[in-house]
XYZ file of C-alpha atoms in Angstrom:
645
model
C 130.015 24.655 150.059
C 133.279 25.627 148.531
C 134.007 21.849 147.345
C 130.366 22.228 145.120
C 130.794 25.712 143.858
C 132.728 24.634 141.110
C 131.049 21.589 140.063
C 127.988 23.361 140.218
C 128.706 26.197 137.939
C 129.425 23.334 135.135
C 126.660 21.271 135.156
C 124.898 24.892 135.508
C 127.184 25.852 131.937
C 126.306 22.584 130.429
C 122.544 22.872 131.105
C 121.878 25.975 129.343
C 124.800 24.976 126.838
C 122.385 22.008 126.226
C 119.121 23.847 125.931
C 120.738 26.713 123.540
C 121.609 23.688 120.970
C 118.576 21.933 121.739
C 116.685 25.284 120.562
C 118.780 25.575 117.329
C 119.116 22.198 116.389
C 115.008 21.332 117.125
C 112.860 24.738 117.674
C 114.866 27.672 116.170
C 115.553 26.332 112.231
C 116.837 29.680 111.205
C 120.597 28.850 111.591
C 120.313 25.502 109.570
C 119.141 27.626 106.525
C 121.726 29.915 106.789
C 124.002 27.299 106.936
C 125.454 25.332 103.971
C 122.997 22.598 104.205
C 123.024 19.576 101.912
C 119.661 18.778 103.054
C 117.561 21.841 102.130
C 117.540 23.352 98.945
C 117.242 27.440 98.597
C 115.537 28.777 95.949
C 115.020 32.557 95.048
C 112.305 34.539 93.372
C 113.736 37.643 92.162
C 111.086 40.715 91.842
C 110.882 42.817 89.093
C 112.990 46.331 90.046
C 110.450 49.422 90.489
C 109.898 50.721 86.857
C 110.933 54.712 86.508
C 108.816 57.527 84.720
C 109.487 61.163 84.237
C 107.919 64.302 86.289
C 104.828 63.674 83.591
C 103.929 59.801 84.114
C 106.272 59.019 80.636
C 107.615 55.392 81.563
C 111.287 55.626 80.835
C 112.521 51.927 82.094
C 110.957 49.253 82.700
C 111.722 45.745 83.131
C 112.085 42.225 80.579
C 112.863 38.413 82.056
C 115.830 37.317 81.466
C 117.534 33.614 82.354
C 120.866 32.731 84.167
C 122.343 29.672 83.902
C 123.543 28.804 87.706
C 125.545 26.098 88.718
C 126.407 23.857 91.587
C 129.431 22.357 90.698
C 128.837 19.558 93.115
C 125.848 18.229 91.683
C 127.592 18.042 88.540
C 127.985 14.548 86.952
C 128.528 12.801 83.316
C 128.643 15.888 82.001
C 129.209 16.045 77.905
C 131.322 19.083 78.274
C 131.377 19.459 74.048
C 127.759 19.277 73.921
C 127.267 21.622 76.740
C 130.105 24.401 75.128
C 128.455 23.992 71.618
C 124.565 24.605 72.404
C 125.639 28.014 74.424
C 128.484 28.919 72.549
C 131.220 28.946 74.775
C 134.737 27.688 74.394
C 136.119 24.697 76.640
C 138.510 27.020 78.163
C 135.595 29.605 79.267
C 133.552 26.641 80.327
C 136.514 25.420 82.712
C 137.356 28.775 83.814
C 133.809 29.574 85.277
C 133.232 25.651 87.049
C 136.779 26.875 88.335
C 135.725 30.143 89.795
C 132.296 28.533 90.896
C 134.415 26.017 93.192
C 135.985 28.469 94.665
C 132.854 30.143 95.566
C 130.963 27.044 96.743
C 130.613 23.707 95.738
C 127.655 23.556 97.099
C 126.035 26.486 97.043
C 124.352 27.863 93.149
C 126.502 30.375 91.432
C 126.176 31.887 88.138
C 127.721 30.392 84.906
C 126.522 32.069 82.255
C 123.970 35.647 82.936
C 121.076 37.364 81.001
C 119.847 34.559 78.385
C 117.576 36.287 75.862
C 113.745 33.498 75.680
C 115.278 32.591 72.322
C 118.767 31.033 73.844
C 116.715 30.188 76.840
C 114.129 28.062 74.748
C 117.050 26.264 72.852
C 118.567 25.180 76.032
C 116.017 23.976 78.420
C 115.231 21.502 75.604
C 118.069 19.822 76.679
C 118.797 20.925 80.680
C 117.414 17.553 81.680
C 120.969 16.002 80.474
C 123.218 18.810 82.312
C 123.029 17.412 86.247
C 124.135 20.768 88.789
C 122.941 23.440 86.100
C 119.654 25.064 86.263
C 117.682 28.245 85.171
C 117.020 31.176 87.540
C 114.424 33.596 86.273
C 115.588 37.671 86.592
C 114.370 40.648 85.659
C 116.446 42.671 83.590
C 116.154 46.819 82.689
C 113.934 47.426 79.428
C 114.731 50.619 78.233
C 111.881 52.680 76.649
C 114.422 55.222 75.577
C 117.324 55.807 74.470
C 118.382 58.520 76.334
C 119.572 59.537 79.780
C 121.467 56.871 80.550
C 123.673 58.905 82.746
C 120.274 59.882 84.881
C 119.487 56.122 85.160
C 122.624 53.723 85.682
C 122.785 50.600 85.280
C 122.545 46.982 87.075
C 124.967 44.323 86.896
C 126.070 41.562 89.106
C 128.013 42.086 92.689
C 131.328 40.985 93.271
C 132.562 39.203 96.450
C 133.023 42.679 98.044
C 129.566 43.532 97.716
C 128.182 39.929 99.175
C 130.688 40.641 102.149
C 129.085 43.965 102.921
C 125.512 43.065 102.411
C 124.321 39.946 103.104
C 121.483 40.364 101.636
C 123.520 39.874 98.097
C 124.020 36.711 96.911
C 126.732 35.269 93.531
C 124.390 36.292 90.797
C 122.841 38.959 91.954
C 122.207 42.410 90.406
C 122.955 45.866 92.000
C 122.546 49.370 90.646
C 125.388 51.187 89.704
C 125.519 54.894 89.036
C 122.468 57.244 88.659
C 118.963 56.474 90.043
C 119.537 52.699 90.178
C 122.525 53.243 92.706
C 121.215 56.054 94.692
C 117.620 54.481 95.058
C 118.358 50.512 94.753
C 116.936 49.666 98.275
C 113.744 50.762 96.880
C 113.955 49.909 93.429
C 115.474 46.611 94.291
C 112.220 45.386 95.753
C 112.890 41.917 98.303
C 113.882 38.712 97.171
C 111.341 35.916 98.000
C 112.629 32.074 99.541
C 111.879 29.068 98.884
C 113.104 25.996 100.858
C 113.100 22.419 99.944
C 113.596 19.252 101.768
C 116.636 16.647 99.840
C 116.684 12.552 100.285
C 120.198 11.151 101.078
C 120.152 10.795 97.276
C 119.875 14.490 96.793
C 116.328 14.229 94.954
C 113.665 16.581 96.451
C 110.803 15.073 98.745
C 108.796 18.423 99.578
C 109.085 21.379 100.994
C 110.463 22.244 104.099
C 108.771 22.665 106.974
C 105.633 22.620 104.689
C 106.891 26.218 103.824
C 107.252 27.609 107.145
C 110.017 29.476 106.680
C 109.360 30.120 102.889
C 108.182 34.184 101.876
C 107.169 35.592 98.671
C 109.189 38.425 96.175
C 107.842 41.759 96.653
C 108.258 43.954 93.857
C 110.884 47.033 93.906
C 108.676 50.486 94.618
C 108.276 52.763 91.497
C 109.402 56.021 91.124
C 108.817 59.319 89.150
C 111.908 61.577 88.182
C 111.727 65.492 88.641
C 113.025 64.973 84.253
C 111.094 66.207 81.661
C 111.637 63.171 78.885
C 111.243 66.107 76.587
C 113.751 68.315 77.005
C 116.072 65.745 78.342
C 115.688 64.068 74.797
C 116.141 67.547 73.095
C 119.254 68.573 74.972
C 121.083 65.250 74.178
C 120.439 65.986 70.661
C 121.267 69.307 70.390
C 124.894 68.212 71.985
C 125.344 65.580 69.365
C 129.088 65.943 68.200
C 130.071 68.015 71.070
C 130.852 67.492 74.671
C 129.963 69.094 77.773
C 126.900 69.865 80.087
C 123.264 70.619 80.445
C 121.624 71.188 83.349
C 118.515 72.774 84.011
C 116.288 73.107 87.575
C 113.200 74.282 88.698
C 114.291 77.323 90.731
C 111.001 76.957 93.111
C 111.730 73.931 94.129
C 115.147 72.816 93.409
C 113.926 70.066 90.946
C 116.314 68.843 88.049
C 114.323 69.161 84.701
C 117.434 67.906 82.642
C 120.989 66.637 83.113
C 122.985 66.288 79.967
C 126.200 65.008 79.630
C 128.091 64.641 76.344
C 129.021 62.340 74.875
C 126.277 59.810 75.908
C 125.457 56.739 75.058
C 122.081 54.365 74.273
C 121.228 52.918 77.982
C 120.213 49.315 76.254
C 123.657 48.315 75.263
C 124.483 47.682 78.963
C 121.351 45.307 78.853
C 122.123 41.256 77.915
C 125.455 39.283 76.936
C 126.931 41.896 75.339
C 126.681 44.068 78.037
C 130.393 43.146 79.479
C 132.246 44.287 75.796
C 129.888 47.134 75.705
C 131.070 48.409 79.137
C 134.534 47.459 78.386
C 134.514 50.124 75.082
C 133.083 52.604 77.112
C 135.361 52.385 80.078
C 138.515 52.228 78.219
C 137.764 55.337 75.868
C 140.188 57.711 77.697
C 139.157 60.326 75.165
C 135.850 60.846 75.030
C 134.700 59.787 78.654
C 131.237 58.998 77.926
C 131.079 57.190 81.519
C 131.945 60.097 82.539
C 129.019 62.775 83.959
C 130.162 66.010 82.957
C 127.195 67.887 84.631
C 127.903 66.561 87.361
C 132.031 65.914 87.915
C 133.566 68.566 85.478
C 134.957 71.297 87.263
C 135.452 74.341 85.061
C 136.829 77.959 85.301
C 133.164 79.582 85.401
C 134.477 82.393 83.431
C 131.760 85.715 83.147
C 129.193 83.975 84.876
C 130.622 84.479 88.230
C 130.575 87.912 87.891
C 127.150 87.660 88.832
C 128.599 86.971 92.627
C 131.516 89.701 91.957
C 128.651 92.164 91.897
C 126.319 90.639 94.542
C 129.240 90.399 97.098
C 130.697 93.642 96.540
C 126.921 95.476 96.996
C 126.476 93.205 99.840
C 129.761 94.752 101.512
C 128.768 98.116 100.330
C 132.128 98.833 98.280
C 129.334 99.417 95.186
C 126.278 100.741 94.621
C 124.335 100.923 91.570
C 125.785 104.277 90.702
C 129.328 103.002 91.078
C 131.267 104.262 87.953
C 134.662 102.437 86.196
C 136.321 103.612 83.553
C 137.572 100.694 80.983
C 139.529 101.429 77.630
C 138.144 99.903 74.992
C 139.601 96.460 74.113
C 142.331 96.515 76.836
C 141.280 97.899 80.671
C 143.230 98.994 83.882
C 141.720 97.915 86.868
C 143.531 99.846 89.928
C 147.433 98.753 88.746
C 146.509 95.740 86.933
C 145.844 95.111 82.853
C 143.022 93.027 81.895
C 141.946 92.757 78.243
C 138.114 93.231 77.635
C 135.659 93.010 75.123
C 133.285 95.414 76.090
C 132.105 99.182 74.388
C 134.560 100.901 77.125
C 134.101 104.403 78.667
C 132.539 105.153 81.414
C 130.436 102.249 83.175
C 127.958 101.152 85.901
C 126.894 98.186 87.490
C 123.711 97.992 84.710
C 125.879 97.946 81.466
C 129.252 96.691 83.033
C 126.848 93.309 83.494
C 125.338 93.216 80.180
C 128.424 94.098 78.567
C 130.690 92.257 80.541
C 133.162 94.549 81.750
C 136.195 92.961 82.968
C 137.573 96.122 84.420
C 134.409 97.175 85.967
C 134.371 93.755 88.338
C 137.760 93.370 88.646
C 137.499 96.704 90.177
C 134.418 95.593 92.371
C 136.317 92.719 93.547
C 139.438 94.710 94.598
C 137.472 97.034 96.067
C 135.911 93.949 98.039
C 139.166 92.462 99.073
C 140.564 95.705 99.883
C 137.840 96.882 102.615
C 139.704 94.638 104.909
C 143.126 95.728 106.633
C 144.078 91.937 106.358
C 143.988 90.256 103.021
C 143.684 86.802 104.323
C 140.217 88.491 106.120
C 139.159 89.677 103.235
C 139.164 86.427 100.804
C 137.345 84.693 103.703
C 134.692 87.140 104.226
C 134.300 86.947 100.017
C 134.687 83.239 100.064
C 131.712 83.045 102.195
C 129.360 84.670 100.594
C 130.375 82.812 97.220
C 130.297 79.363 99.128
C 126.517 80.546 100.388
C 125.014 79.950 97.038
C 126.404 76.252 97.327
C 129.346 76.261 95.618
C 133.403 74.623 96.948
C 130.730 72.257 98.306
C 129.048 68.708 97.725
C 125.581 70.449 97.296
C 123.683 66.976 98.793
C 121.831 66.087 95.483
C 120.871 62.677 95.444
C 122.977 61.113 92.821
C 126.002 58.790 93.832
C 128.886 61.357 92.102
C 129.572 64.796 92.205
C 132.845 67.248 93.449
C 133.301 70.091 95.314
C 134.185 72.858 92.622
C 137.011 75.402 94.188
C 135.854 78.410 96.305
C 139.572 80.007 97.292
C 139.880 81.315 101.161
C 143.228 82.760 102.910
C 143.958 78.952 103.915
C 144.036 78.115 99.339
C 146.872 81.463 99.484
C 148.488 80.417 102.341
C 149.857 77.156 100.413
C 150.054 79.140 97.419
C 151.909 81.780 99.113
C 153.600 80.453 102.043
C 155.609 83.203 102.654
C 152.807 85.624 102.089
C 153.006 88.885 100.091
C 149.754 88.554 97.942
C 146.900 90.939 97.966
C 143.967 92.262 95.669
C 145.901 92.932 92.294
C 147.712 88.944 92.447
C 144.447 87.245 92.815
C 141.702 89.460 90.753
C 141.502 86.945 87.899
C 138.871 85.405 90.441
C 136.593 88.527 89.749
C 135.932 86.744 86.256
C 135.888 83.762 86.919
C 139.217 82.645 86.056
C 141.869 82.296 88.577
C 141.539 79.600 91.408
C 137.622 79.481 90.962
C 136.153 75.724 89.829
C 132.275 74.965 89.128
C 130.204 72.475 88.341
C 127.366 73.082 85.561
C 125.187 71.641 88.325
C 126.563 74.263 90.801
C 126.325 76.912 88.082
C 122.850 75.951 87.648
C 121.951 76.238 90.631
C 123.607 79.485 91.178
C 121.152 81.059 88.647
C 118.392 79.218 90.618
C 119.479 80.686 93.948
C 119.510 84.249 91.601
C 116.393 83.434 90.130
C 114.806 83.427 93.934
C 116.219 86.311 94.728
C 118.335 85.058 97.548
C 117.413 80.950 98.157
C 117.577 78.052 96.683
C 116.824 74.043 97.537
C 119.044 71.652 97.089
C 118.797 70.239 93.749
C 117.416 66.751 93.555
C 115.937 64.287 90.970
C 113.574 62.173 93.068
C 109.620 63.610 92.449
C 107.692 60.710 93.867
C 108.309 56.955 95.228
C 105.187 54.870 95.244
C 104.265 53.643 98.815
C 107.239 56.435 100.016
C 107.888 59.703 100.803
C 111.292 61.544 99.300
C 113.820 63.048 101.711
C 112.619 66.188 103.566
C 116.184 67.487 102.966
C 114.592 68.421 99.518
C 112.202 70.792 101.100
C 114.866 73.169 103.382
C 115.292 76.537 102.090
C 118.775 77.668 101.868
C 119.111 81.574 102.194
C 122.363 82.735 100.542
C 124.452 85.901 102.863
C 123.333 88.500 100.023
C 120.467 90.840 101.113
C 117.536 90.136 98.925
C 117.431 94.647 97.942
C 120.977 93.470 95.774
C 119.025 90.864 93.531
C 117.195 93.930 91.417
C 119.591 95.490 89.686
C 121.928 92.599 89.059
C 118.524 90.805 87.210
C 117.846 93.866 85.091
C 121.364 93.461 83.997
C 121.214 89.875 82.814
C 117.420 90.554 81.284
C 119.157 92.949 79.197
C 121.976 90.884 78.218
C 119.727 89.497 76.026
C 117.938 93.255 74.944
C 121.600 94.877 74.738
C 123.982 92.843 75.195
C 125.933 89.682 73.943
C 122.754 87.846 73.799
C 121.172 89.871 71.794
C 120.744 87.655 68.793
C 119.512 84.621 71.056
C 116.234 86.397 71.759
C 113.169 84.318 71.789
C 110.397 86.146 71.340
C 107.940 86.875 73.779
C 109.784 85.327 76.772
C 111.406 86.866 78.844
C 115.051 85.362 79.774
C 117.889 86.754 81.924
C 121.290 85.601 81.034
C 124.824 85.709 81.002
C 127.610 84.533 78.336
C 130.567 83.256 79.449
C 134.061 81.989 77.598
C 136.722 80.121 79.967
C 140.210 79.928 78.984
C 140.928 76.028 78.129
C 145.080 74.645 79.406
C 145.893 71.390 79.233
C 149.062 69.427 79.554
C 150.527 67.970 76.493
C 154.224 66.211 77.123
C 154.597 68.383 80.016
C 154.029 71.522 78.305
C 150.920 74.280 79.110
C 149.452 74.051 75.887
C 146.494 76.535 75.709
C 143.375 74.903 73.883
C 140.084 76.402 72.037
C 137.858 78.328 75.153
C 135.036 76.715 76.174
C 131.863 78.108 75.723
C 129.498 78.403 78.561
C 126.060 80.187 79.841
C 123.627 80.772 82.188
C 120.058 81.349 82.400
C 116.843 81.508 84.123
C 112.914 82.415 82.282
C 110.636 83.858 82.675
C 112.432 87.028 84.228
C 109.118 87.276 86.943
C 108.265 83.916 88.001
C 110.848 82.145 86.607
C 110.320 78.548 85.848
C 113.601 77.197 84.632
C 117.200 78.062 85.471
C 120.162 76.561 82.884
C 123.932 76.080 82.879
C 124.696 75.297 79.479
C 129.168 74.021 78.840
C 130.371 73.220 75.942
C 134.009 71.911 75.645
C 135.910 73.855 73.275
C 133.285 75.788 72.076
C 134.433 78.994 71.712
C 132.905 82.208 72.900
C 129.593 82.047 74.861
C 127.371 83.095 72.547
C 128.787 80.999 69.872
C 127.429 78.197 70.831
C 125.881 77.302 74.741
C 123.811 80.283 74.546
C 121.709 78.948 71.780
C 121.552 76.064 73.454
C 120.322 77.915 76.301
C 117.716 79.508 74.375
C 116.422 76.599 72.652
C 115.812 74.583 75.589
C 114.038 77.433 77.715
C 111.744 77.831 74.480
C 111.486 74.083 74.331
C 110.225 73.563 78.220
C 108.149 76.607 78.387
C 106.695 76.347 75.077
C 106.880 72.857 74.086
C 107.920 73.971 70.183
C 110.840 75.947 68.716
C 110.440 79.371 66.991
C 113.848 80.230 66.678
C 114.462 77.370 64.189
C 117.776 79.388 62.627
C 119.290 78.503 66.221
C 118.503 74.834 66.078
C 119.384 74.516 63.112
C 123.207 75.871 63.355
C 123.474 73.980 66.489
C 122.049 70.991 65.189
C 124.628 70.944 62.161
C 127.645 72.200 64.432
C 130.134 69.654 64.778
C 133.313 69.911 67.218
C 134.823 66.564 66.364
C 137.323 68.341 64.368
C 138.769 70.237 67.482
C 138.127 67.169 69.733
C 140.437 64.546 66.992
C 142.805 67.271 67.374
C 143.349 67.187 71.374
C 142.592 63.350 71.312
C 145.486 63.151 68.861
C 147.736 64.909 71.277
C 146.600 63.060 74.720
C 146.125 60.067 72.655
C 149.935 59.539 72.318
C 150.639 60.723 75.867
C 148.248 57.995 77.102
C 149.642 54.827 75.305
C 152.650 56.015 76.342
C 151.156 55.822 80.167
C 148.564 52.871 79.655
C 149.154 49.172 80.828
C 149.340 47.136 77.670
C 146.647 44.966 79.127
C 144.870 47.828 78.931
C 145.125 48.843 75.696
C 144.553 45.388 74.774
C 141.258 45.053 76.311
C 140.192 48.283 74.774
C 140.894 47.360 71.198
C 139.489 44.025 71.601
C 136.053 45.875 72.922
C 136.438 48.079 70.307
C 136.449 45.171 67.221
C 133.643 43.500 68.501
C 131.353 46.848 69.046
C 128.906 49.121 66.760
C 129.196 51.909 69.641
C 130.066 54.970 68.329
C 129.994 57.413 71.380
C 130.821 61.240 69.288
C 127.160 60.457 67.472
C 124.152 59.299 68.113
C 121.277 58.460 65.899
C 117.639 59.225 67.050
C-alpha cells in the first residue's frame, strides 16, 4: 500500500490539475478575456458621469461627447506618419513620443494617443481613419459646465496614470477619474459602469462576429445624479463679491449641517480644464505659487481666528464657572492690563461685563476670563487640557468628516503643544493668554469657523458639515444626520447671543445692519507674519467675521476671511452682510455695501507680498519648473486675480 501511495497522489494531482484547465480553457471563458488575447477584441462603452444640480434642481454640470484617438501600436502598418502629424496637428517628435509610451504600455492592448477631440476635429479626421491601420475613435463623455463658477465645489476629471490602473482594476489607459471636489469624493457614483463588448478576430486579425454571440458582453450604465446642499445663487454672488481679493466664504445651514456656499479666492472658470487645452490650463494654474487658485482656502487655510474665538473664551470660562454674566473687568482705554500682562485694545474701556466686553471686543475682559480659566486648576498642564476640550468639542484641531477629499486639522493647543514648547516647563496663564483672542497657538479653518457659529447658532450642537443633499437611486451617509453636542451647557448660549446680536445694534457692526433681519455677529482682525529672506516680516491683518441670521431660528451661519484685508469690519463683514441678505432675501438693500466691496481691490497689497515671495521662490524653484510655468503662461488667457461674469 505504501509502494501506491505516492503514485496515487499524482495521477490524483494531475486529474484535478486536468479538469481545472479543462474548465478555463473550455467552460469558464472569463480568464481568456482578461488575458491579452489576440483573438478577441475588447471594446468599451463609456457612460455619461451623473450630471450635478444645486439644493434647488439648478443643473450646474452636465456632460458633452468627446473623441479619443486610441492606438494599438501593433496593428499599426504603412503608416504616412506626415499625413497623420499634419491633419491633427502634432509634431513628428510628439507623434513618436506617444507610439513610444503606448509600447511600453501594450502593444497590444488600445491606449490613448491623442484625448478629448472637439465633433469639429473629430469630423475632419474620421474622413480619413480608414488609411491609419491600429488607430481608432473611442466615444467619452466629457464635463459641460453650465457655470462658471464653483469649480473648487466640483473638481475635475482627467485621465489615470499607471498608479491608478494598479490600484483599481477597474481603470483602464484612457480612462477618466475625478479629482478634487464632488467628482473625487463621489466618483464611484458619478462614474456610472463601463459597458463590454467582445469580438471574435480571424488569424488575419479582421473581425468575424462577436464572441460567444455576446455572452459575456454587458451594457454602460449611466453614473447616478446628484443634488448639492449649494445654493447656485449665493455661491455665484460670493465669488463675485471676492473678485480681486483672496480668502474664504463659507456658509451652512446650522439645522442641518448643510454647506450653502464654499468660496475660495482666487477661483477660476471650471471649463478651461475641459478639452485639449486642458493640460496648459492646469499647468498655469498649478505653477502660480502666488496666487494658489488650486488651492481651497475654505477649506485648507489655517488662520489665527483672531476675536471670533472669544466667543469660546466666554463659553468655556461660564462653563467652568470662573464668570458669570455679572463678572466685571476693568480695561484702560486703548491699552489694558489683564492680571500682570499688557494687551492693547480697541474698545470704550472702563468698567465691563460679559454683554459689552463681547460687542465691544474687550481684549482685557477675555484675556482675563481665560486666565481665570487656566488658573482654576493647581496644574497648568490640567488646565489647558480641560480648556482644550471644550474648544475641540465644537469641532475644531480636528478633521471635522465633511465629505470633500481635502481639509486640515486647525490647532487646538493642550499641555502636550507646551510641553514641546516648553520642555523644561515654567509657563502658566500670563505666557499663553494671546489664545484668549485668538492669536497665540490657535489655527482655524473658515469651514471650522463656520461651523463654530453653527454649533452657536444651535445653542450647543451641530452636524457635521457636508455638501451631498440627494443621490438619485441612493441614500447619503447617515454620518450626516448625528448630532454632535458640544461640553458647554446649553443656559451659557443666552447671553453670549445677545452679545453678538448687538454687535451689530452697538457695536463694531453697527454700520453693516440690514434692516429688518436680525443677525448676530462678531468682527475679527488677525495679525498677518510671514517669512521674507528669513526675516518675520509683519504683513497687512486679515480681515475676518462671523455670523449666523436670523437671531431666533437661524437659517444661515457664515465665516467670511479675507487675506490682507484689514480690520473686520472693513471688509468680511460686509461681505457677511450681503450674503445673509442675499440667501434670506434673494435681493440686496444695502446696495452702499455691495457696491464698496464690489469696487474694492487688494491686488495692490497682494503685487506687493508676491513681489517679495516672488524672488524668494525663483530663488528656491527647479528651473524646469519655472520653465513650464512661463511656457503655460504664454500660451494662456487665464487671468486668476479677476474674473469676468
Amino acid at each position: 500500500m505504501r509502494k501506491l501511495l505516492l503514485p496515487s497522489i499524482i495521477i490524483i494531482a494531475a486529474i484535478l490539475l486536468l479538469i481545472r484547465i479543462f474548465y478555463l480553457q473550455v467552460i469558464n471563458d472569463t480568464f481568456k478575456l482578461k488575458s491579452e488575447n489576440n483573438a478577441i477584441k475588447i471594446q468599451y462603452e463609456y457612460p455619461e458621469r451623473g450630471y450635478i444640480f444645486d439644493r434647488n434642481g439648478k443643473l450646474l454640470v452636465a456632460n458633452q461627447a468627446s473623441y479619443d484617438i486610441m492606438v494599438i501600436p501593433r496593428e499599426i502598418k504603412n503608416l504616412d506618419t506626415l499625413e497623420f502629424c499634419r491633419l491633427l496637428d502634432v509634431t513628428k517628435e510628439d507623434f513618436l513620443e506617444k507610439i513610444a509610451k503606448a509600447k511600453i504600455y501594450s502593444p497590444r492592448l488600445p491606449s490613448v494617443f491623442l484625448p478629448q477631440l472637439n465633433k469639429s476635429e473629430f469630423a475632419a479626421f474620421q474622413e480619413k481613419i480608414r488609411k491609419f491601420e491600429g488607430f481608432y475613435f473611442q466615444k467619452r463623455s466629457l464635463r459641460d459646465y453650465e457655470v462658471d463658477f464653483g469649480a473648487n465645489i466640483f473638481g475635475f476629471i482627467t485621465q489615470v496614470n499607471e498608479r491608478i490602473i494598479e490600484k483599481q482594476p477597474y481603470y483602464k489607459s484612457g480612462d477618466l477619474i475625478g479629482k478634487q471636489g464632488v467628482e473625487e469624493y463621489y466618483e464611484e457614483i458619478l462614474r456610472g459602469v463601463k459597458g463590454v463588448k467582445y469580438f471574435q478576430k480571424d488569424k488575419y486579425n479582421r473581425l468575424i462576429g462577436s464572441y460567444k454571440e455576446g455572452k459575456y458582453d454587458t451594457i454602460a450604465v449611466q453614473g447616478e445624479d446628484i443634488n448639492l446642499t449649494i445654493d447656485a445663487e449665493i455661491q455665484r454672488y460670493g465669488e463675485q463679491l471676492m473678485i480681486n481679493k483672496r480668502g474664504g466664504i463659507v456658509a451652512i445651514e446650522p439645522k442641518t449641517g448643510e454647506i450653502l456656499a464654499l468660496v475660495t479666492a482666487p477661483s477660476y472658470d471650471p471649463g478651461i480644464l475641459v478639452g485639449r487645452q486642458r493640460s496648459k490650463n492646469y499647468t498655469l494654474l498649478y505653477y502660480d505659487s502666488i496666487a494658489k487658485p488650486l488651492y481651497d482656502r475654505g477649506l485648507l487655510a489655517e488662520y489665527p481666528p483672531g476675536s471670533p474665538f472669544k466667543i469660546l473664551t466666554g463659553l468655556a470660562a461660564l462653563q467652568e464657572g470662573v464668570i458669570d454674566q455679572h463678572t466685571t473687568v476693568f480695561c484702560r482705554h486703548g491699552f489694558s492690563y489683564a492680571r500682570g500682562r499688557f494687551m492693547g485694545c480697541h474698545c470704550q474701556g472702563g468698567a465691563l461685563q460679559l454683554h459689552r466686553g463681547i460687542y465691544q471686543s474687550c481684549n482685557s475682559y477675555f484675556a482675563t476670563a481665560y486666565m481665570k480659566t487656566i488658573n482654576k486648576y493647581t496644574k497648568p498642564s490640567h488646565a489647558i487640557d480641560v480648556w482644550s476640550k471644550h474648544i475641540k468639542s465644537f469641532g475644531l484641531g480636528q478633521f471635522m468628516g465633511y465629505d470633500l477629499p481635502t481639509g486640515r486639522r486647525g490647532n487646538v493647543p493642550d499641555s502636550k503643544t507646551y510641553k514641546r514648547i516648553y520642555p523644561n516647563g515654567g509657563w502658566r496663564s500670563t505666557t499663553i493668554v494671546s489664545n484668549s483672542i485668538g492669536q497665540g497657538e490657535v489655527l482655524m479653518t473658515p469651514i471650522q469657523l463656520a461651523n463654530m457659529m453653527a454649533a452657536v447658532a444651535n445653542e450647543g450642537h451641530f452636524y457635521t458639515p457636508h455638501i451631498i443633499k440627494k443621490i438619485k437611486g441612493g441614500s447619503i451617509d447617515t454620518k450626516f444626520k448625528v448630532k454632535h453636542e458640544t461640553t458647554i451647557s446649553k443656559e451659557f448660549y443666552k447671553p453670549i447671543i445677545q452679545g453678538l446680536f448687538d454687535v451689530y445694534n452697538l457695536g463694531t457692526a453697527r454700520a453693516l445692519r440690514v434692516d429688518g433681519i436680525d443677525i448676530c455677529g462678531k468682527t475679527g482682525t488677525a495679525e498677518n507674519f510671514t517669512k521674507i529672506n528669513g526675516k518675520r516680516v509683519k504683513l497687512e491683518d486679515h480681515s475676518i467675521f462671523v455670523a449666523f441670521a436670523p437671531k431666533d431660528n437661524p437659517k444661515i451661519a457664515i465665516a467670511v476671511l479675507v487675506e490682507n484685508g484689514g480690520y473686520g469690519a472693513a471688509i468680511a463683514g460686509p461681505i457677511a452682510s450681503l450674503m445673509i441678505e442675499k440667501y434670506l432675501r434673494r435681493k440686496i438693500t444695502r446696495t452702499d455695501l455691495e457696491k464698496r466691496i464690489l469696487e474694492k481691490s487688494l491686488n495692490d497689497r497682494y503685487a506687493k507680498l508676491g513681489g517679495m515671495k516672488e524672488a524668494n521662490a525663483i530663488e528656491s524653484t527647479p528651473k524646469d519648473t519655472i520653465r513650464k510655468y512661463n511656457e503655460a503662461k504664454t500660451n494662456s488667457v487665464i487671468d486668476t486675480t479677476k474674473k469676468t461674469n
